[in-house]
């Protein structure tokens, strides 16, 4: 169990971007990617957004949200939001790194913060924000049983595609659809930790994952920036 964690820690630290992208002039948000070891395998904890929420009700996501003035950095934001949403105490998270950010449909710069939590963690969902909490084996995001791509238009107007996974959860006796930025982060996390080719196409050069993931993000950011300029 420790060796699984230790291998993952070493891999993740190679990909830690720290505050490299924090200076970009976009509103900020963070998500926590909570990893745990169950039955000798890495698992990832995910939440389902409450149906009461205005934005993306019922969608699967990681605990997280917008940065607030009290937050020192992206890690603070992710830990605060995880506590508010699922009752995860910040001191119960072993934070490992920050990975390359993404840009959501509201044009927030979203930083994924990766941390280990105990497999005994019992979520206490805040009903106003979260309707369900579940875990998925991390390997599912490189070797899924049910996968497709969805076409979408980026915020800068390009036609692209996104990952979409359907995960059958036997514990909940239900299927969860994991797509968009959440799926994007989960796939990248799995690529980083396992270092093997997935059974589907990805946006990266897998032999140069660090540089290609940063280039992919900067291209996304540049196209958004160009569009903002042309709209002025």
PDB file of C-alpha atoms in Angstrom:
ATOM      1  CA  UNK A   1       0.000   0.000   0.000  1.00  0.00           C
ATOM      2  CA  UNK A   2       2.799   2.431   0.901  1.00  0.00           C
ATOM      3  CA  UNK A   3       4.731   1.496  -2.240  1.00  0.00           C
ATOM      4  CA  UNK A   4       1.694   2.273  -4.432  1.00  0.00           C
ATOM      5  CA  UNK A   5       1.448   5.667  -2.744  1.00  0.00           C
ATOM      6  CA  UNK A   6       5.188   6.271  -2.901  1.00  0.00           C
ATOM      7  CA  UNK A   7       5.361   5.514  -6.650  1.00  0.00           C
ATOM      8  CA  UNK A   8       2.415   7.839  -7.268  1.00  0.00           C
ATOM      9  CA  UNK A   9       3.984  10.587  -5.120  1.00  0.00           C
ATOM     10  CA  UNK A  10       7.262  10.440  -7.044  1.00  0.00           C
ATOM     11  CA  UNK A  11       5.508  10.590 -10.421  1.00  0.00           C
ATOM     12  CA  UNK A  12       3.226  13.438  -9.347  1.00  0.00           C
ATOM     13  CA  UNK A  13       6.048  15.550  -7.973  1.00  0.00           C
ATOM     14  CA  UNK A  14       7.722  15.482 -11.400  1.00  0.00           C
ATOM     15  CA  UNK A  15       4.586  17.134 -12.798  1.00  0.00           C
ATOM     16  CA  UNK A  16       4.080  19.726 -10.042  1.00  0.00           C
ATOM     17  CA  UNK A  17       3.579  23.143 -11.692  1.00  0.00           C
ATOM     18  CA  UNK A  18       3.479  25.061  -8.369  1.00  0.00           C
ATOM     19  CA  UNK A  19       2.339  28.621  -9.082  1.00  0.00           C
ATOM     20  CA  UNK A  20       3.721  28.687 -12.651  1.00  0.00           C
ATOM     21  CA  UNK A  21       0.342  29.632 -14.174  1.00  0.00           C
ATOM     22  CA  UNK A  22      -1.085  31.599 -11.219  1.00  0.00           C
ATOM     23  CA  UNK A  23      -0.184  34.970 -12.778  1.00  0.00           C
ATOM     24  CA  UNK A  24      -2.517  34.540 -15.765  1.00  0.00           C
ATOM     25  CA  UNK A  25      -5.221  37.241 -15.721  1.00  0.00           C
ATOM     26  CA  UNK A  26      -8.284  34.977 -15.426  1.00  0.00           C
ATOM     27  CA  UNK A  27     -10.696  34.526 -12.504  1.00  0.00           C
ATOM     28  CA  UNK A  28      -9.499  31.568 -10.440  1.00  0.00           C
ATOM     29  CA  UNK A  29     -10.952  28.298  -9.228  1.00  0.00           C
ATOM     30  CA  UNK A  30      -9.490  25.074  -7.837  1.00  0.00           C
ATOM     31  CA  UNK A  31     -10.542  21.454  -7.551  1.00  0.00           C
ATOM     32  CA  UNK A  32      -9.221  18.728  -5.264  1.00  0.00           C
ATOM     33  CA  UNK A  33      -8.397  15.374  -6.886  1.00  0.00           C
ATOM     34  CA  UNK A  34      -8.644  13.101  -3.800  1.00  0.00           C
ATOM     35  CA  UNK A  35      -6.721   9.835  -4.220  1.00  0.00           C
ATOM     36  CA  UNK A  36      -7.046   6.835  -1.928  1.00  0.00           C
ATOM     37  CA  UNK A  37      -5.781   3.251  -1.914  1.00  0.00           C
ATOM     38  CA  UNK A  38      -8.504   0.600  -1.812  1.00  0.00           C
ATOM     39  CA  UNK A  39      -7.889  -3.142  -2.230  1.00  0.00           C
ATOM     40  CA  UNK A  40      -4.364  -2.446  -3.417  1.00  0.00           C
ATOM     41  CA  UNK A  41      -5.435   0.008  -6.137  1.00  0.00           C
ATOM     42  CA  UNK A  42      -5.590   3.763  -6.476  1.00  0.00           C
ATOM     43  CA  UNK A  43      -9.094   5.226  -6.500  1.00  0.00           C
ATOM     44  CA  UNK A  44     -10.373   8.727  -7.115  1.00  0.00           C
ATOM     45  CA  UNK A  45     -13.213  10.355  -5.169  1.00  0.00           C
ATOM     46  CA  UNK A  46     -15.828  12.277  -7.186  1.00  0.00           C
ATOM     47  CA  UNK A  47     -19.017  14.126  -6.347  1.00  0.00           C
ATOM     48  CA  UNK A  48     -22.363  14.732  -8.049  1.00  0.00           C
ATOM     49  CA  UNK A  49     -23.539  18.338  -8.049  1.00  0.00           C
ATOM     50  CA  UNK A  50     -26.832  19.014  -6.291  1.00  0.00           C
ATOM     51  CA  UNK A  51     -29.914  19.449  -8.502  1.00  0.00           C
ATOM     52  CA  UNK A  52     -30.552  22.733  -6.624  1.00  0.00           C
ATOM     53  CA  UNK A  53     -27.487  24.384  -8.149  1.00  0.00           C
ATOM     54  CA  UNK A  54     -27.974  26.863 -10.991  1.00  0.00           C
ATOM     55  CA  UNK A  55     -24.842  25.825 -12.845  1.00  0.00           C
ATOM     56  CA  UNK A  56     -24.374  22.232 -14.106  1.00  0.00           C
ATOM     57  CA  UNK A  57     -26.872  20.566 -11.699  1.00  0.00           C
ATOM     58  CA  UNK A  58     -26.507  16.775 -11.480  1.00  0.00           C
ATOM     59  CA  UNK A  59     -23.094  16.722 -13.159  1.00  0.00           C
ATOM     60  CA  UNK A  60     -20.123  14.765 -11.847  1.00  0.00           C
ATOM     61  CA  UNK A  61     -17.211  16.867 -10.650  1.00  0.00           C
ATOM     62  CA  UNK A  62     -14.378  17.066  -8.129  1.00  0.00           C
ATOM     63  CA  UNK A  63     -14.813  18.966  -4.867  1.00  0.00           C
ATOM     64  CA  UNK A  64     -13.871  22.561  -5.611  1.00  0.00           C
ATOM     65  CA  UNK A  65     -14.950  26.038  -6.565  1.00  0.00           C
ATOM     66  CA  UNK A  66     -14.006  29.665  -6.992  1.00  0.00           C
ATOM     67  CA  UNK A  67     -11.138  31.300  -5.178  1.00  0.00           C
ATOM     68  CA  UNK A  68     -12.064  33.614  -2.289  1.00  0.00           C
ATOM     69  CA  UNK A  69     -10.145  36.520  -0.749  1.00  0.00           C
ATOM     70  CA  UNK A  70      -9.278  34.452   2.345  1.00  0.00           C
ATOM     71  CA  UNK A  71      -7.457  31.784   0.273  1.00  0.00           C
ATOM     72  CA  UNK A  72      -3.649  32.040   0.246  1.00  0.00           C
ATOM     73  CA  UNK A  73      -3.349  30.039  -2.975  1.00  0.00           C
ATOM     74  CA  UNK A  74      -5.005  27.372  -5.149  1.00  0.00           C
ATOM     75  CA  UNK A  75      -4.322  24.671  -2.559  1.00  0.00           C
ATOM     76  CA  UNK A  76      -6.198  26.665   0.103  1.00  0.00           C
ATOM     77  CA  UNK A  77      -9.170  27.076  -2.256  1.00  0.00           C
ATOM     78  CA  UNK A  78      -9.357  23.347  -3.035  1.00  0.00           C
ATOM     79  CA  UNK A  79      -9.120  22.311   0.637  1.00  0.00           C
ATOM     80  CA  UNK A  80     -11.667  24.895   1.806  1.00  0.00           C
ATOM     81  CA  UNK A  81     -14.163  23.849  -0.854  1.00  0.00           C
ATOM     82  CA  UNK A  82     -13.674  20.119  -0.118  1.00  0.00           C
ATOM     83  CA  UNK A  83     -14.417  20.789   3.561  1.00  0.00           C
ATOM     84  CA  UNK A  84     -17.548  22.803   2.678  1.00  0.00           C
ATOM     85  CA  UNK A  85     -18.847  20.265   0.137  1.00  0.00           C
ATOM     86  CA  UNK A  86     -18.058  16.836   1.599  1.00  0.00           C
ATOM     87  CA  UNK A  87     -16.802  17.489   5.155  1.00  0.00           C
ATOM     88  CA  UNK A  88     -13.180  16.580   4.348  1.00  0.00           C
ATOM     89  CA  UNK A  89     -10.948  18.199   6.991  1.00  0.00           C
ATOM     90  CA  UNK A  90      -7.899  19.951   5.431  1.00  0.00           C
ATOM     91  CA  UNK A  91      -5.503  18.253   7.870  1.00  0.00           C
ATOM     92  CA  UNK A  92      -6.727  14.859   6.617  1.00  0.00           C
ATOM     93  CA  UNK A  93      -5.372  15.589   3.117  1.00  0.00           C
ATOM     94  CA  UNK A  94      -1.756  14.928   2.190  1.00  0.00           C
ATOM     95  CA  UNK A  95      -1.342  17.492  -0.602  1.00  0.00           C
ATOM     96  CA  UNK A  96       1.144  16.278  -3.242  1.00  0.00           C
ATOM     97  CA  UNK A  97       1.084  18.783  -6.107  1.00  0.00           C
ATOM     98  CA  UNK A  98      -0.719  21.137  -8.452  1.00  0.00           C
ATOM     99  CA  UNK A  99      -1.069  19.954 -12.050  1.00  0.00           C
ATOM    100  CA  UNK A 100      -1.429  21.927 -15.297  1.00  0.00           C
ATOM    101  CA  UNK A 101      -4.660  23.952 -15.051  1.00  0.00           C
ATOM    102  CA  UNK A 102      -7.661  23.931 -17.356  1.00  0.00           C
ATOM    103  CA  UNK A 103     -10.151  26.592 -18.422  1.00  0.00           C
ATOM    104  CA  UNK A 104     -13.831  25.979 -17.705  1.00  0.00           C
ATOM    105  CA  UNK A 105     -16.819  27.171 -19.706  1.00  0.00           C
ATOM    106  CA  UNK A 106     -17.045  30.324 -17.558  1.00  0.00           C
ATOM    107  CA  UNK A 107     -13.383  31.041 -18.489  1.00  0.00           C
ATOM    108  CA  UNK A 108     -12.062  30.412 -14.979  1.00  0.00           C
ATOM    109  CA  UNK A 109      -8.498  29.206 -14.635  1.00  0.00           C
ATOM    110  CA  UNK A 110      -9.099  25.898 -12.821  1.00  0.00           C
ATOM    111  CA  UNK A 111      -6.134  24.384 -10.956  1.00  0.00           C
ATOM    112  CA  UNK A 112      -6.241  20.682 -10.062  1.00  0.00           C
ATOM    113  CA  UNK A 113      -4.691  20.000  -6.628  1.00  0.00           C
ATOM    114  CA  UNK A 114      -3.810  16.339  -5.997  1.00  0.00           C
ATOM    115  CA  UNK A 115      -3.855  14.896  -2.494  1.00  0.00           C
ATOM    116  CA  UNK A 116      -4.065  11.545  -0.705  1.00  0.00           C
ATOM    117  CA  UNK A 117      -6.901  10.853   1.716  1.00  0.00           C
ATOM    118  CA  UNK A 118      -7.593   7.806   3.892  1.00  0.00           C
ATOM    119  CA  UNK A 119      -9.767   5.080   2.366  1.00  0.00           C
ATOM    120  CA  UNK A 120     -11.788   5.177   5.600  1.00  0.00           C
ATOM    121  CA  UNK A 121     -12.976   8.735   4.849  1.00  0.00           C
ATOM    122  CA  UNK A 122     -16.758   9.001   5.226  1.00  0.00           C
ATOM    123  CA  UNK A 123     -18.096  11.912   3.191  1.00  0.00           C
ATOM    124  CA  UNK A 124     -20.761  14.147   4.714  1.00  0.00           C
ATOM    125  CA  UNK A 125     -22.231  15.780   1.597  1.00  0.00           C
ATOM    126  CA  UNK A 126     -23.541  19.324   1.957  1.00  0.00           C
ATOM    127  CA  UNK A 127     -27.023  18.804   0.410  1.00  0.00           C
ATOM    128  CA  UNK A 128     -27.100  22.321  -1.061  1.00  0.00           C
ATOM    129  CA  UNK A 129     -24.024  21.541  -3.154  1.00  0.00           C
ATOM    130  CA  UNK A 130     -23.535  17.768  -3.427  1.00  0.00           C
ATOM    131  CA  UNK A 131     -26.119  15.029  -3.947  1.00  0.00           C
ATOM    132  CA  UNK A 132     -23.754  12.032  -4.063  1.00  0.00           C
ATOM    133  CA  UNK A 133     -20.132  10.959  -3.522  1.00  0.00           C
ATOM    134  CA  UNK A 134     -18.502   7.919  -5.141  1.00  0.00           C
ATOM    135  CA  UNK A 135     -15.088   6.464  -5.985  1.00  0.00           C
ATOM    136  CA  UNK A 136     -13.698   5.159  -9.277  1.00  0.00           C
ATOM    137  CA  UNK A 137     -10.523   3.085  -9.785  1.00  0.00           C
ATOM    138  CA  UNK A 138      -7.995   5.505 -11.303  1.00  0.00           C
ATOM    139  CA  UNK A 139      -7.122   2.917 -13.940  1.00  0.00           C
ATOM    140  CA  UNK A 140     -10.625   3.318 -15.403  1.00  0.00           C
ATOM    141  CA  UNK A 141      -9.398   6.620 -16.891  1.00  0.00           C
ATOM    142  CA  UNK A 142      -6.848   4.839 -19.088  1.00  0.00           C
ATOM    143  CA  UNK A 143      -8.697   1.515 -19.583  1.00  0.00           C
ATOM    144  CA  UNK A 144     -12.424   2.302 -19.524  1.00  0.00           C
ATOM    145  CA  UNK A 145     -15.201  -0.189 -20.237  1.00  0.00           C
ATOM    146  CA  UNK A 146     -17.532   2.500 -21.560  1.00  0.00           C
ATOM    147  CA  UNK A 147     -16.008   5.488 -23.353  1.00  0.00           C
ATOM    148  CA  UNK A 148     -16.861   7.901 -26.168  1.00  0.00           C
ATOM    149  CA  UNK A 149     -15.834  11.360 -27.319  1.00  0.00           C
ATOM    150  CA  UNK A 150     -18.185  14.326 -27.420  1.00  0.00           C
ATOM    151  CA  UNK A 151     -17.679  17.179 -29.884  1.00  0.00           C
ATOM    152  CA  UNK A 152     -17.728  20.687 -28.459  1.00  0.00           C
ATOM    153  CA  UNK A 153     -16.796  24.243 -29.329  1.00  0.00           C
ATOM    154  CA  UNK A 154     -14.006  25.730 -27.231  1.00  0.00           C
ATOM    155  CA  UNK A 155     -14.555  29.166 -25.679  1.00  0.00           C
ATOM    156  CA  UNK A 156     -12.453  30.572 -28.532  1.00  0.00           C
ATOM    157  CA  UNK A 157     -14.727  29.037 -31.172  1.00  0.00           C
ATOM    158  CA  UNK A 158     -12.634  26.017 -32.245  1.00  0.00           C
ATOM    159  CA  UNK A 159     -14.352  22.700 -32.763  1.00  0.00           C
ATOM    160  CA  UNK A 160     -12.735  20.096 -30.529  1.00  0.00           C
ATOM    161  CA  UNK A 161     -13.708  16.970 -28.582  1.00  0.00           C
ATOM    162  CA  UNK A 162     -13.853  15.897 -24.956  1.00  0.00           C
ATOM    163  CA  UNK A 163     -13.668  12.606 -23.092  1.00  0.00           C
ATOM    164  CA  UNK A 164     -16.876  11.046 -21.816  1.00  0.00           C
ATOM    165  CA  UNK A 165     -16.843   7.985 -19.523  1.00  0.00           C
ATOM    166  CA  UNK A 166     -19.771   6.019 -18.180  1.00  0.00           C
ATOM    167  CA  UNK A 167     -18.909   4.242 -14.950  1.00  0.00           C
ATOM    168  CA  UNK A 168     -21.188   1.538 -13.514  1.00  0.00           C
ATOM    169  CA  UNK A 169     -20.982   1.792  -9.750  1.00  0.00           C
ATOM    170  CA  UNK A 170     -22.127  -1.476  -8.171  1.00  0.00           C
ATOM    171  CA  UNK A 171     -22.114  -0.034  -4.656  1.00  0.00           C
ATOM    172  CA  UNK A 172     -24.615   2.690  -5.664  1.00  0.00           C
ATOM    173  CA  UNK A 173     -26.301   0.454  -8.277  1.00  0.00           C
ATOM    174  CA  UNK A 174     -26.169   3.344 -10.725  1.00  0.00           C
ATOM    175  CA  UNK A 175     -24.151   4.648 -13.667  1.00  0.00           C
ATOM    176  CA  UNK A 176     -22.248   7.911 -13.524  1.00  0.00           C
ATOM    177  CA  UNK A 177     -21.366   9.979 -16.576  1.00  0.00           C
ATOM    178  CA  UNK A 178     -17.962  11.661 -16.202  1.00  0.00           C
ATOM    179  CA  UNK A 179     -17.076  14.149 -18.902  1.00  0.00           C
ATOM    180  CA  UNK A 180     -15.724  17.636 -19.675  1.00  0.00           C
ATOM    181  CA  UNK A 181     -12.997  19.200 -17.542  1.00  0.00           C
ATOM    182  CA  UNK A 182     -13.520  16.594 -14.786  1.00  0.00           C
ATOM    183  CA  UNK A 183     -12.757  13.760 -17.217  1.00  0.00           C
ATOM    184  CA  UNK A 184      -9.856  15.775 -18.678  1.00  0.00           C
ATOM    185  CA  UNK A 185      -8.219  16.098 -15.225  1.00  0.00           C
ATOM    186  CA  UNK A 186      -8.897  12.445 -14.312  1.00  0.00           C
ATOM    187  CA  UNK A 187      -7.312  11.234 -17.567  1.00  0.00           C
ATOM    188  CA  UNK A 188      -4.257  13.428 -17.111  1.00  0.00           C
ATOM    189  CA  UNK A 189      -3.830  12.235 -13.514  1.00  0.00           C
ATOM    190  CA  UNK A 190      -3.989   8.603 -14.667  1.00  0.00           C
ATOM    191  CA  UNK A 191      -1.487   9.249 -17.488  1.00  0.00           C
ATOM    192  CA  UNK A 192       0.932  10.881 -15.042  1.00  0.00           C
ATOM    193  CA  UNK A 193       0.732   8.119 -12.429  1.00  0.00           C
ATOM    194  CA  UNK A 194       0.611   5.037 -14.650  1.00  0.00           C
ATOM    195  CA  UNK A 195       2.795   6.295 -17.494  1.00  0.00           C
ATOM    196  CA  UNK A 196       1.081   4.024 -20.002  1.00  0.00           C
ATOM    197  CA  UNK A 197      -0.909   4.536 -23.174  1.00  0.00           C
ATOM    198  CA  UNK A 198      -4.667   4.703 -22.757  1.00  0.00           C
ATOM    199  CA  UNK A 199      -7.027   2.674 -24.937  1.00  0.00           C
ATOM    200  CA  UNK A 200      -8.261   5.917 -26.586  1.00  0.00           C
ATOM    201  CA  UNK A 201      -6.789   9.059 -28.162  1.00  0.00           C
ATOM    202  CA  UNK A 202      -5.526  11.940 -26.034  1.00  0.00           C
ATOM    203  CA  UNK A 203      -4.453  15.515 -26.796  1.00  0.00           C
ATOM    204  CA  UNK A 204      -0.847  14.902 -25.696  1.00  0.00           C
ATOM    205  CA  UNK A 205       2.451  13.557 -26.946  1.00  0.00           C
ATOM    206  CA  UNK A 206       2.787  10.744 -24.409  1.00  0.00           C
ATOM    207  CA  UNK A 207       6.569  10.585 -24.816  1.00  0.00           C
ATOM    208  CA  UNK A 208       6.814  14.233 -23.730  1.00  0.00           C
ATOM    209  CA  UNK A 209       3.873  14.499 -21.381  1.00  0.00           C
ATOM    210  CA  UNK A 210       5.141  17.429 -19.294  1.00  0.00           C
ATOM    211  CA  UNK A 211       5.933  19.783 -22.186  1.00  0.00           C
ATOM    212  CA  UNK A 212       3.006  18.715 -24.367  1.00  0.00           C
ATOM    213  CA  UNK A 213       0.446  19.175 -21.550  1.00  0.00           C
ATOM    214  CA  UNK A 214       1.792  22.660 -20.823  1.00  0.00           C
ATOM    215  CA  UNK A 215       1.805  23.538 -24.540  1.00  0.00           C
ATOM    216  CA  UNK A 216      -1.752  22.224 -24.936  1.00  0.00           C
ATOM    217  CA  UNK A 217      -2.902  24.445 -22.086  1.00  0.00           C
ATOM    218  CA  UNK A 218      -1.022  27.531 -23.315  1.00  0.00           C
ATOM    219  CA  UNK A 219      -2.531  27.111 -26.820  1.00  0.00           C
ATOM    220  CA  UNK A 220      -5.982  26.977 -25.233  1.00  0.00           C
ATOM    221  CA  UNK A 221      -5.221  30.072 -23.170  1.00  0.00           C
ATOM    222  CA  UNK A 222      -3.734  31.979 -26.143  1.00  0.00           C
ATOM    223  CA  UNK A 223      -6.768  31.282 -28.333  1.00  0.00           C
ATOM    224  CA  UNK A 224      -9.052  32.547 -25.549  1.00  0.00           C
ATOM    225  CA  UNK A 225      -6.867  35.635 -25.087  1.00  0.00           C
ATOM    226  CA  UNK A 226      -6.889  36.372 -28.835  1.00  0.00           C
ATOM    227  CA  UNK A 227     -10.659  36.103 -28.928  1.00  0.00           C
ATOM    228  CA  UNK A 228     -11.003  38.455 -25.944  1.00  0.00           C
ATOM    229  CA  UNK A 229      -8.779  40.988 -27.723  1.00  0.00           C
ATOM    230  CA  UNK A 230     -10.736  40.734 -30.964  1.00  0.00           C
ATOM    231  CA  UNK A 231     -13.985  41.329 -29.045  1.00  0.00           C
ATOM    232  CA  UNK A 232     -12.733  44.568 -27.525  1.00  0.00           C
TER     233      UNK A 232
END
